[in-house]
PDB file of C-alpha atoms in Angstrom:
ATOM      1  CA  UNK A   1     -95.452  -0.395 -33.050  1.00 91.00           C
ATOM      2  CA  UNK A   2     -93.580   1.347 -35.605  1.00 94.00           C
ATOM      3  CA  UNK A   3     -90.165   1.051 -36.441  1.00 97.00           C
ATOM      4  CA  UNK A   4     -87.485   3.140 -38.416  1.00 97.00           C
ATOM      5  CA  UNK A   5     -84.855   1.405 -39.975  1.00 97.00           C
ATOM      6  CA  UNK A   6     -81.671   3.600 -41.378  1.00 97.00           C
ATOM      7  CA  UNK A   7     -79.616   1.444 -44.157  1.00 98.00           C
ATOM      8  CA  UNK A   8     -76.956   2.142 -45.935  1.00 97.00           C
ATOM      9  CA  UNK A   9     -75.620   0.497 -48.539  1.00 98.00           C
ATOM     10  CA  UNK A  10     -72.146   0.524 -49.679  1.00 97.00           C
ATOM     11  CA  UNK A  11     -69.625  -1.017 -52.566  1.00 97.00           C
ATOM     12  CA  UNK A  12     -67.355  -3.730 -51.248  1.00 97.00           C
ATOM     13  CA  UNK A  13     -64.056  -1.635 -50.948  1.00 94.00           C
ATOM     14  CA  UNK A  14     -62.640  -3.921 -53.726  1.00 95.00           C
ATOM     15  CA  UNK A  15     -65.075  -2.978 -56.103  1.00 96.00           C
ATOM     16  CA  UNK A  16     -64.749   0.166 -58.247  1.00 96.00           C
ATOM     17  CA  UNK A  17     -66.018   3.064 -57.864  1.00 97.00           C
ATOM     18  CA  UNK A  18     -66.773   5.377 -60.743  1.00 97.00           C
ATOM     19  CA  UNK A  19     -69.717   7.596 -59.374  1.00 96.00           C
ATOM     20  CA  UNK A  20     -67.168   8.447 -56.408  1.00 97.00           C
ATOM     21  CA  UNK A  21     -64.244   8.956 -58.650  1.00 97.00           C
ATOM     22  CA  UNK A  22     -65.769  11.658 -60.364  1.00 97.00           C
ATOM     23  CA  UNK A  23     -66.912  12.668 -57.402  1.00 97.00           C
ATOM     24  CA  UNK A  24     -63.102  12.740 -56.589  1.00 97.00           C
ATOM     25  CA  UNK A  25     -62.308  14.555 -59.889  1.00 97.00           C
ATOM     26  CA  UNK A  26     -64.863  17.477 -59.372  1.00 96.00           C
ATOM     27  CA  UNK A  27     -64.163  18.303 -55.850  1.00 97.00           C
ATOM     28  CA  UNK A  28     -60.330  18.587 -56.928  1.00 97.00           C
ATOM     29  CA  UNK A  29     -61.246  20.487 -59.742  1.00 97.00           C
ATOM     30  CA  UNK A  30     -62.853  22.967 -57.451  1.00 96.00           C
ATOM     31  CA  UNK A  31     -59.510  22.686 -55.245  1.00 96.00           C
ATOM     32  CA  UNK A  32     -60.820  20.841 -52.875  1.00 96.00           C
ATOM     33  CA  UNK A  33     -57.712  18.197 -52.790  1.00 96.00           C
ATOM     34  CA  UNK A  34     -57.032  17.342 -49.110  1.00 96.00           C
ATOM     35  CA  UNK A  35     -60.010  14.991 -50.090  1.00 97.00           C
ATOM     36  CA  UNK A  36     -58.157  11.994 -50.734  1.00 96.00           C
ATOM     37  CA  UNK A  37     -61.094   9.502 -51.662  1.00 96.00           C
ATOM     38  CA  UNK A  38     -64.667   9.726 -52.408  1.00 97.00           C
ATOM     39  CA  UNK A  39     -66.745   6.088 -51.813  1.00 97.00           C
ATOM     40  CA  UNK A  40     -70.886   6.476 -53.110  1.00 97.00           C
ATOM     41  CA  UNK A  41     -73.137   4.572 -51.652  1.00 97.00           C
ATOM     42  CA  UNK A  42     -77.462   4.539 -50.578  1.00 97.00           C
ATOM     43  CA  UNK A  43     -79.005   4.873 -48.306  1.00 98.00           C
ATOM     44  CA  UNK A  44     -82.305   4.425 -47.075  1.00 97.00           C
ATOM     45  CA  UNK A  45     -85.549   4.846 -44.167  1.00 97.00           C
ATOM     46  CA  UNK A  46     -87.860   2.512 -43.727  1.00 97.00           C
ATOM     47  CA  UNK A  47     -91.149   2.667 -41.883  1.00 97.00           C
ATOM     48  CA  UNK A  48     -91.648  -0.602 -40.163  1.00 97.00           C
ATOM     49  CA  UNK A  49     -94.645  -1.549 -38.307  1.00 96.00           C
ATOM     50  CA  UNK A  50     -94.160  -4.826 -36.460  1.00 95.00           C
ATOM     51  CA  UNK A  51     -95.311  -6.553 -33.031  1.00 94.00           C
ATOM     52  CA  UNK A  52     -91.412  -6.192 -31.878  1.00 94.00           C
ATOM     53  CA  UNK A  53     -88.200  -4.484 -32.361  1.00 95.00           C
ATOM     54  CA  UNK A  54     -86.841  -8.333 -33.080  1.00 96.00           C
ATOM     55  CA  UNK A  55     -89.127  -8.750 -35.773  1.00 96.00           C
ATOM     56  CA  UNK A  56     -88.586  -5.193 -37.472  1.00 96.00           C
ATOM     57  CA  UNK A  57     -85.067  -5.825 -37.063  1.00 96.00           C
ATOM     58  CA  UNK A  58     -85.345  -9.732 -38.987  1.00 96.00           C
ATOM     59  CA  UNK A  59     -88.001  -7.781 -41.809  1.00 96.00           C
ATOM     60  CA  UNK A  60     -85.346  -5.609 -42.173  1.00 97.00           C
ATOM     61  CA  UNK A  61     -82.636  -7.783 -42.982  1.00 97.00           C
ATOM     62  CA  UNK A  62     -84.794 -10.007 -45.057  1.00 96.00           C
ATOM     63  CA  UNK A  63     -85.622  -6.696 -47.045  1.00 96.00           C
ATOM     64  CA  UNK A  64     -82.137  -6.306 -47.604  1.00 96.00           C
ATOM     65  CA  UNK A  65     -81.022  -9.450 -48.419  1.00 95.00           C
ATOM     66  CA  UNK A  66     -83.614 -10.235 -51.096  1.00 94.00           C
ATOM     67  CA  UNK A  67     -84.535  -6.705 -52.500  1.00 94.00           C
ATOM     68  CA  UNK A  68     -81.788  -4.057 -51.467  1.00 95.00           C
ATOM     69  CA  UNK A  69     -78.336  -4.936 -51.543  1.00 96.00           C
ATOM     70  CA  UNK A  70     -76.485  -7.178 -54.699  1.00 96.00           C
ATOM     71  CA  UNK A  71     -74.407  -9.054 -51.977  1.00 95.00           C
ATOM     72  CA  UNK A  72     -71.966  -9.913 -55.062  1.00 96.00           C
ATOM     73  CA  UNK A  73     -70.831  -6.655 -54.605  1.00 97.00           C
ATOM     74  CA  UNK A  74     -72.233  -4.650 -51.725  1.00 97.00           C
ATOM     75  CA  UNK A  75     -72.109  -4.720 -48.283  1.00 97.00           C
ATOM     76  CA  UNK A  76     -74.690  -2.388 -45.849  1.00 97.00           C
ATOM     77  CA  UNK A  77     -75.166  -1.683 -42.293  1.00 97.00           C
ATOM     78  CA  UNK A  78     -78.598  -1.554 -40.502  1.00 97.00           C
ATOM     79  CA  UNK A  79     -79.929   0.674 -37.832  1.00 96.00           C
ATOM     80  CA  UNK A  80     -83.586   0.372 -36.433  1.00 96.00           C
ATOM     81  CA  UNK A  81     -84.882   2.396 -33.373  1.00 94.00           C
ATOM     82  CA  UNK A  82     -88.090   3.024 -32.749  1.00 94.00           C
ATOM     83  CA  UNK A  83     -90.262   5.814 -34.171  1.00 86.00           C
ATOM     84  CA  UNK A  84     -90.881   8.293 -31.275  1.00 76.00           C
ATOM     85  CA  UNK A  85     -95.058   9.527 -31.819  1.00 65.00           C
ATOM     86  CA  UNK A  86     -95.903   6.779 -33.792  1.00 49.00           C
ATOM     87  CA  UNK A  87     -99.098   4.309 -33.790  1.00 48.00           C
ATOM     88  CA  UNK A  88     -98.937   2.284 -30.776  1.00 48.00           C
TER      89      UNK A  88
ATOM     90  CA  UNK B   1     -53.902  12.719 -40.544  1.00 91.00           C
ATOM     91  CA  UNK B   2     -56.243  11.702 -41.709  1.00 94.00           C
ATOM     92  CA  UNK B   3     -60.164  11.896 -41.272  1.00 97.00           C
ATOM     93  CA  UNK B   4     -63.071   9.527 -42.745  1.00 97.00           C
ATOM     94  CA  UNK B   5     -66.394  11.844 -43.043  1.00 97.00           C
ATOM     95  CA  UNK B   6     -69.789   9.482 -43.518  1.00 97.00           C
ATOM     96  CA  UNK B   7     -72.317  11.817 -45.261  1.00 97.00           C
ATOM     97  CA  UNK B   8     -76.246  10.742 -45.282  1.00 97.00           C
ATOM     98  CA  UNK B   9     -78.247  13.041 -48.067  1.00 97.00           C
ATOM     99  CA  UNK B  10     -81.822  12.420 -47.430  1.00 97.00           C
ATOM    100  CA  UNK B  11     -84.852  14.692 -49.172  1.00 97.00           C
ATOM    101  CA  UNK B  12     -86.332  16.877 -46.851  1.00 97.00           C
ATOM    102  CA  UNK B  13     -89.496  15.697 -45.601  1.00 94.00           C
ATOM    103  CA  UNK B  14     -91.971  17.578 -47.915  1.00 95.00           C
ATOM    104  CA  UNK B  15     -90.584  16.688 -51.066  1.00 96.00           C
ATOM    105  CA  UNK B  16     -91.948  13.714 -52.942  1.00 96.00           C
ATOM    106  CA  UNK B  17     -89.491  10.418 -53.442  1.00 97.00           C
ATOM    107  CA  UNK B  18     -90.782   8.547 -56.563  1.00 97.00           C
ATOM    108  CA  UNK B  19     -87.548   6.458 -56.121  1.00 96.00           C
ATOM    109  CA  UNK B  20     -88.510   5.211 -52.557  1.00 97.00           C
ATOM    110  CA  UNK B  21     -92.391   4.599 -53.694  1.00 97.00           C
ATOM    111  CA  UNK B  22     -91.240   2.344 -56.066  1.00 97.00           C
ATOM    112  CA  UNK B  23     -89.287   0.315 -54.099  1.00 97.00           C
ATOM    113  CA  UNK B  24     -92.290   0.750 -51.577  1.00 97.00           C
ATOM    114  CA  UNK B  25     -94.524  -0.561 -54.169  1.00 97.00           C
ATOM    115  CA  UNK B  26     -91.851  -3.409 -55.424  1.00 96.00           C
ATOM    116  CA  UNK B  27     -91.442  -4.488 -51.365  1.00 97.00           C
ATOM    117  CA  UNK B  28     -95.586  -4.712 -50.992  1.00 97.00           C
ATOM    118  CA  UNK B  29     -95.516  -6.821 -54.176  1.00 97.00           C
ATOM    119  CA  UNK B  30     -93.181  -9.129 -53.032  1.00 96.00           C
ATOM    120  CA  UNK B  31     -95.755  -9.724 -49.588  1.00 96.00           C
ATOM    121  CA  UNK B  32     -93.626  -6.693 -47.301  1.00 96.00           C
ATOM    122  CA  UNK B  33     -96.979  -5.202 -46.688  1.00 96.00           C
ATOM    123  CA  UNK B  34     -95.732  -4.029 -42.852  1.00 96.00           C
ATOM    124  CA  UNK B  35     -93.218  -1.813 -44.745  1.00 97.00           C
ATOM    125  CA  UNK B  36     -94.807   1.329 -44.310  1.00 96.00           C
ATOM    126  CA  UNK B  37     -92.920   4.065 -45.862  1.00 96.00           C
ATOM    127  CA  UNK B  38     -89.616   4.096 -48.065  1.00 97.00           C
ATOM    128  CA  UNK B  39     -87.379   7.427 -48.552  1.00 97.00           C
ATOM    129  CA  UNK B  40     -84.254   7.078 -50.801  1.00 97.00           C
ATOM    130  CA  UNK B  41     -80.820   8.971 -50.056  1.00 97.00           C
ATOM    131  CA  UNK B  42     -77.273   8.953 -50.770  1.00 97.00           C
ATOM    132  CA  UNK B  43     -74.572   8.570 -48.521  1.00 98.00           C
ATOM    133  CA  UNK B  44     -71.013   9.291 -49.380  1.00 97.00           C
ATOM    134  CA  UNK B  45     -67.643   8.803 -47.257  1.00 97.00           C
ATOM    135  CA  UNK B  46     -65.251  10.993 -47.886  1.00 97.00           C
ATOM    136  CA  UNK B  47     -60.933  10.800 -47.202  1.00 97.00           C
ATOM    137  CA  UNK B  48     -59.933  14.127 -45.929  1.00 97.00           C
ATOM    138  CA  UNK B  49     -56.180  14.794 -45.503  1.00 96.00           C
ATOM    139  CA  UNK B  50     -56.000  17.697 -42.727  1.00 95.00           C
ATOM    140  CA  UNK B  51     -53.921  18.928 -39.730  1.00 94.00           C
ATOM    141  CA  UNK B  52     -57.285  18.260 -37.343  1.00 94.00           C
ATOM    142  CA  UNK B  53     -60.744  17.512 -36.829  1.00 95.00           C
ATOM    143  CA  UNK B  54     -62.309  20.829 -36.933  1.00 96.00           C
ATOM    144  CA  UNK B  55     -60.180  21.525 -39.900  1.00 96.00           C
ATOM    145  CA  UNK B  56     -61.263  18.691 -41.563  1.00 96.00           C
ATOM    146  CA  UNK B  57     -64.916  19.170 -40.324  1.00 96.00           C
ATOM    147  CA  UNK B  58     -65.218  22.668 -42.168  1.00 96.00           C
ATOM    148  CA  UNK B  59     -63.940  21.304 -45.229  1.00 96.00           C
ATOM    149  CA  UNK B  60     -66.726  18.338 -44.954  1.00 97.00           C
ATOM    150  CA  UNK B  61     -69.496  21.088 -44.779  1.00 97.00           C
ATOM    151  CA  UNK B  62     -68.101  23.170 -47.321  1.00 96.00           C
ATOM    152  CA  UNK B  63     -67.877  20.091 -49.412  1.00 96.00           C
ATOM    153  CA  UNK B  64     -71.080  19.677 -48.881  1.00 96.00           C
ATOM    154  CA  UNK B  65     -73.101  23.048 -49.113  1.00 95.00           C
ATOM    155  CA  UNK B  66     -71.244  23.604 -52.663  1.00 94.00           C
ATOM    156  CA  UNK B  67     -71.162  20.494 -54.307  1.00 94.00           C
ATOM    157  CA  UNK B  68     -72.836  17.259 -52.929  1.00 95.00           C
ATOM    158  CA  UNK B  69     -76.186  18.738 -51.625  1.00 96.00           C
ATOM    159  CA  UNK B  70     -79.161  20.706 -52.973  1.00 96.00           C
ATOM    160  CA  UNK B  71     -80.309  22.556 -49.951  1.00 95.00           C
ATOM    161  CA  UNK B  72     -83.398  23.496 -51.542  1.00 96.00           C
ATOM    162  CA  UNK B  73     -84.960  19.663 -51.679  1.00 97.00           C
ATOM    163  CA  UNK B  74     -81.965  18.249 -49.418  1.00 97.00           C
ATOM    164  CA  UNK B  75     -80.988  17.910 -45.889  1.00 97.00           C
ATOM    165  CA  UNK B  76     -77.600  16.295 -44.833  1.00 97.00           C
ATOM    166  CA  UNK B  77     -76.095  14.942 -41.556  1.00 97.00           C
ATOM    167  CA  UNK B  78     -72.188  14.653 -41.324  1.00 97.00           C
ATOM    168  CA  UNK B  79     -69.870  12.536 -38.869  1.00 96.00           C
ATOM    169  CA  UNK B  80     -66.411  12.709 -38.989  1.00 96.00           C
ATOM    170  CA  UNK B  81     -63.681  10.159 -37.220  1.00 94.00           C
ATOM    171  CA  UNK B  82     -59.766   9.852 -37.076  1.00 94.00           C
ATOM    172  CA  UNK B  83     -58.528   7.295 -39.525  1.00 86.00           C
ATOM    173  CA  UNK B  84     -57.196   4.198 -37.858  1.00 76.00           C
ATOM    174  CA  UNK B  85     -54.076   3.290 -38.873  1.00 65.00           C
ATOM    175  CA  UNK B  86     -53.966   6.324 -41.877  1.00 49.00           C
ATOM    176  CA  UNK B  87     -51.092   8.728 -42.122  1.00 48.00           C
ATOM    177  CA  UNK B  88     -49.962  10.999 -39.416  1.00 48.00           C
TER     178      UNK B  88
END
């Protein structure tokens, strides 16, 4: 079965920002300054194939921990579901 | 009050992502051979000070269409939620 795994991957909220900031900056620039804060982060989809959503779901987080994410200083969230017309 | 808006940025569908075949190609290296596909995005959350949510979702979209996305090569999805415990 096939699997589709959403990440994102975002900066510990102690950790600064700079990307965002001049997000921040440009957007108030433009006048845009109800927007308080800006926070960058990734994201990414990954196509999965695996016997069972449990062992997408443990690729997934393996992925992560030893590829994707610096767990010094980020933090991400995973979402899997399964990919609707895919290989059986 | 105040409104968090999480942003995904993803490349639409026909355009190329040498970003997520490298990290395809660095995953298959490392023995990830059941990841089938990687596509790279950004995602952004945004602070927005405003008197409600639809208020605050219009200025996410603007936000949006004139600065953080290229809607020739880009496609975005937007979700918007209260603050907890922010300014009223």
């Amino acid at each position: 079965m096939e699997f589709v795994a959403n990440i994102v991957v975002t900066l510990k909220p102690s950790v600064l920002d700079p990307q965002g900031n001049t997000v921040k900056e440009a957007l108030h620039s433009m006048g845009y300054n109800s927007v308080e804060d800006v926070r960058m982060g990734k994201f990414m989809e990954l196509t999965i194939s695996a016997d069972s959503e449990q062992k997408a779901l443990d690729l997934a987080h393996d992925v992560c921990n030893r590829l994707l994410v610096n767990p010094v200083i980020e933090t991400y969230t995973l979402s899997l579901k399964a990919q609707t017309g895919g290989a059986v």
